């Protein structure tokens, strides 16, 4: 078992790092969502929601932290060339970032309309948490969906001529 861990290439590690980071981001998005939603909940539930929010943040961090530590070690031993990798998961992550940016931008436009008309008295932190929720959730969900469709993604590169 130990030999398998040592045989992991940099590209394989980066793939796993991105997968677990995205999983941690998914959990963290719910932490921000709970923080935003707690403003609309009864006062009696706010303390419980704060505990849930902190628990989700700790869980998200616990998912990412071991890989982040290993990432820092890899970077020290392999140098900056370690970060210049390419592969399916890295491409999917970049596309997921683009999708998350687009989704967040659309949400911000929607939020501008809603904030002035429907909820003009909400504190800014609620909007910030809502935006962070959409950003992180759209990143993680689009990453998971795009990484599942790997067969369709690379059919064009199979060498078939038209």
Tab-separated table of C-alpha atoms in Angstrom:
chain	number	residue	atom	x	y	z
A	1	UNK	CA	0.000	0.000	0.000
A	2	UNK	CA	2.748	2.441	0.835
A	3	UNK	CA	4.454	1.811	-2.490
A	4	UNK	CA	1.296	2.853	-4.366
A	5	UNK	CA	1.229	6.186	-2.571
A	6	UNK	CA	4.865	6.818	-3.424
A	7	UNK	CA	4.346	5.940	-7.066
A	8	UNK	CA	1.731	8.640	-7.512
A	9	UNK	CA	2.789	11.044	-10.244
A	10	UNK	CA	2.471	14.800	-9.956
A	11	UNK	CA	-0.400	14.782	-12.451
A	12	UNK	CA	-2.257	12.121	-10.471
A	13	UNK	CA	-1.758	14.048	-7.266
A	14	UNK	CA	-3.001	17.287	-8.813
A	15	UNK	CA	-6.083	15.460	-10.093
A	16	UNK	CA	-6.840	14.126	-6.607
A	17	UNK	CA	-6.022	17.512	-5.069
A	18	UNK	CA	-8.523	19.266	-7.346
A	19	UNK	CA	-11.181	16.621	-6.773
A	20	UNK	CA	-10.931	16.826	-2.995
A	21	UNK	CA	-10.596	20.600	-3.039
A	22	UNK	CA	-13.784	20.815	-5.047
A	23	UNK	CA	-15.494	18.473	-2.589
A	24	UNK	CA	-14.360	20.732	0.253
A	25	UNK	CA	-15.629	23.775	-1.661
A	26	UNK	CA	-18.993	22.028	-2.067
A	27	UNK	CA	-19.282	21.532	1.700
A	28	UNK	CA	-18.069	25.075	2.357
A	29	UNK	CA	-20.740	26.490	0.029
A	30	UNK	CA	-23.391	25.083	2.350
A	31	UNK	CA	-21.697	26.775	5.275
A	32	UNK	CA	-22.090	30.148	3.542
A	33	UNK	CA	-25.642	29.237	2.531
A	34	UNK	CA	-26.588	28.449	6.109
A	35	UNK	CA	-25.028	31.750	7.179
A	36	UNK	CA	-27.133	33.649	4.649
A	37	UNK	CA	-30.309	31.710	5.444
A	38	UNK	CA	-29.929	32.169	9.197
A	39	UNK	CA	-30.880	35.829	8.759
A	40	UNK	CA	-34.374	34.715	7.714
A	41	UNK	CA	-34.824	32.160	10.506
A	42	UNK	CA	-36.403	32.665	13.909
A	43	UNK	CA	-34.099	33.967	16.626
A	44	UNK	CA	-34.309	30.646	18.487
A	45	UNK	CA	-32.700	28.819	15.545
A	46	UNK	CA	-29.827	31.245	14.885
A	47	UNK	CA	-27.520	29.678	17.487
A	48	UNK	CA	-28.167	26.224	16.034
A	49	UNK	CA	-27.520	27.499	12.515
A	50	UNK	CA	-24.263	29.098	13.642
A	51	UNK	CA	-23.166	25.732	15.025
A	52	UNK	CA	-24.133	24.009	11.759
A	53	UNK	CA	-22.287	26.702	9.792
A	54	UNK	CA	-19.123	26.232	11.837
A	55	UNK	CA	-19.400	22.447	11.592
A	56	UNK	CA	-19.675	22.603	7.803
A	57	UNK	CA	-16.704	24.977	7.600
A	58	UNK	CA	-14.605	22.635	9.738
A	59	UNK	CA	-15.673	19.623	7.659
A	60	UNK	CA	-14.797	21.412	4.403
A	61	UNK	CA	-11.430	22.388	5.799
A	62	UNK	CA	-10.786	18.858	7.069
A	63	UNK	CA	-11.403	17.500	3.573
A	64	UNK	CA	-8.950	19.905	1.938
A	65	UNK	CA	-6.251	20.331	4.596
A	66	UNK	CA	-4.383	17.008	4.157
A	67	UNK	CA	-4.138	17.547	0.415
A	68	UNK	CA	-3.121	21.177	0.842
A	69	UNK	CA	-0.265	20.176	3.152
A	70	UNK	CA	0.887	17.560	0.669
A	71	UNK	CA	0.548	20.134	-2.132
A	72	UNK	CA	2.879	22.528	-0.305
A	73	UNK	CA	5.401	19.716	0.208
A	74	UNK	CA	5.238	18.721	-3.464
A	75	UNK	CA	5.731	22.306	-4.508
A	76	UNK	CA	8.822	22.668	-2.334
A	77	UNK	CA	10.426	19.482	-3.628
A	78	UNK	CA	9.401	19.740	-7.287
A	79	UNK	CA	9.551	23.505	-7.784
A	80	UNK	CA	7.257	25.600	-9.920
A	81	UNK	CA	7.324	23.059	-12.762
A	82	UNK	CA	5.049	20.969	-10.560
A	83	UNK	CA	2.269	23.497	-11.042
A	84	UNK	CA	2.515	23.475	-14.831
A	85	UNK	CA	0.506	20.351	-15.427
A	86	UNK	CA	-2.142	19.528	-17.951
A	87	UNK	CA	-4.731	16.830	-17.981
A	88	UNK	CA	-8.403	16.081	-18.102
A	89	UNK	CA	-9.188	17.069	-14.505
A	90	UNK	CA	-7.225	20.303	-14.746
A	91	UNK	CA	-9.081	21.215	-17.941
A	92	UNK	CA	-12.398	20.364	-16.296
A	93	UNK	CA	-11.496	22.505	-13.291
A	94	UNK	CA	-10.697	25.465	-15.538
A	95	UNK	CA	-13.995	25.055	-17.390
A	96	UNK	CA	-15.839	24.751	-14.080
A	97	UNK	CA	-14.236	28.028	-12.943
A	98	UNK	CA	-15.497	29.703	-16.116
A	99	UNK	CA	-18.972	28.309	-15.528
A	100	UNK	CA	-18.917	29.435	-11.900
A	101	UNK	CA	-17.887	32.931	-12.956
A	102	UNK	CA	-20.751	33.112	-15.461
A	103	UNK	CA	-23.296	31.777	-12.961
A	104	UNK	CA	-22.126	34.204	-10.294
A	105	UNK	CA	-22.252	37.111	-12.719
A	106	UNK	CA	-25.851	36.264	-13.668
A	107	UNK	CA	-26.710	35.892	-9.982
A	108	UNK	CA	-25.200	39.312	-9.223
A	109	UNK	CA	-27.359	40.893	-11.927
A	110	UNK	CA	-30.418	39.161	-10.471
A	111	UNK	CA	-29.396	40.197	-6.961
A	112	UNK	CA	-29.106	43.830	-8.001
A	113	UNK	CA	-32.741	43.783	-9.112
A	114	UNK	CA	-33.982	41.942	-6.033
A	115	UNK	CA	-31.956	43.858	-3.465
A	116	UNK	CA	-33.402	47.249	-4.259
A	117	UNK	CA	-37.013	46.208	-4.757
A	118	UNK	CA	-37.749	43.307	-2.444
A	119	UNK	CA	-35.128	43.330	0.318
A	120	UNK	CA	-33.686	46.841	0.546
A	121	UNK	CA	-32.937	46.599	4.285
A	122	UNK	CA	-30.862	43.420	4.327
A	123	UNK	CA	-27.326	43.805	5.683
A	124	UNK	CA	-24.519	43.479	3.165
A	125	UNK	CA	-23.187	40.298	4.801
A	126	UNK	CA	-26.310	38.412	3.703
A	127	UNK	CA	-25.649	39.360	0.086
A	128	UNK	CA	-21.961	38.504	0.384
A	129	UNK	CA	-22.777	35.079	1.818
A	130	UNK	CA	-25.397	34.485	-0.873
A	131	UNK	CA	-22.913	35.365	-3.616
A	132	UNK	CA	-20.227	33.140	-2.078
A	133	UNK	CA	-22.752	30.317	-1.843
A	134	UNK	CA	-23.634	30.605	-5.527
A	135	UNK	CA	-19.989	30.934	-6.566
A	136	UNK	CA	-18.735	27.922	-4.603
A	137	UNK	CA	-21.774	25.764	-5.301
A	138	UNK	CA	-21.719	26.449	-9.038
A	139	UNK	CA	-17.974	25.720	-9.155
A	140	UNK	CA	-18.294	22.402	-7.385
A	141	UNK	CA	-21.446	21.218	-9.138
A	142	UNK	CA	-20.183	22.119	-12.594
A	143	UNK	CA	-16.859	20.413	-11.803
A	144	UNK	CA	-18.606	17.219	-10.716
A	145	UNK	CA	-20.875	17.158	-13.771
A	146	UNK	CA	-18.085	17.945	-16.217
A	147	UNK	CA	-15.716	15.393	-14.722
A	148	UNK	CA	-18.360	12.677	-15.089
A	149	UNK	CA	-18.783	13.267	-18.826
A	150	UNK	CA	-15.203	12.435	-19.799
A	151	UNK	CA	-16.234	9.975	-22.559
A	152	UNK	CA	-18.195	12.628	-24.453
A	153	UNK	CA	-15.554	15.315	-23.950
A	154	UNK	CA	-12.742	13.587	-25.778
A	155	UNK	CA	-14.597	11.708	-28.518
A	156	UNK	CA	-13.441	14.353	-31.022
A	157	UNK	CA	-9.799	13.529	-30.330
A	158	UNK	CA	-10.073	9.838	-31.086
A	159	UNK	CA	-8.489	10.211	-34.502
A	160	UNK	CA	-11.620	9.630	-36.516
A	161	UNK	CA	-11.771	11.578	-39.733
A	162	UNK	CA	-14.926	13.289	-40.876
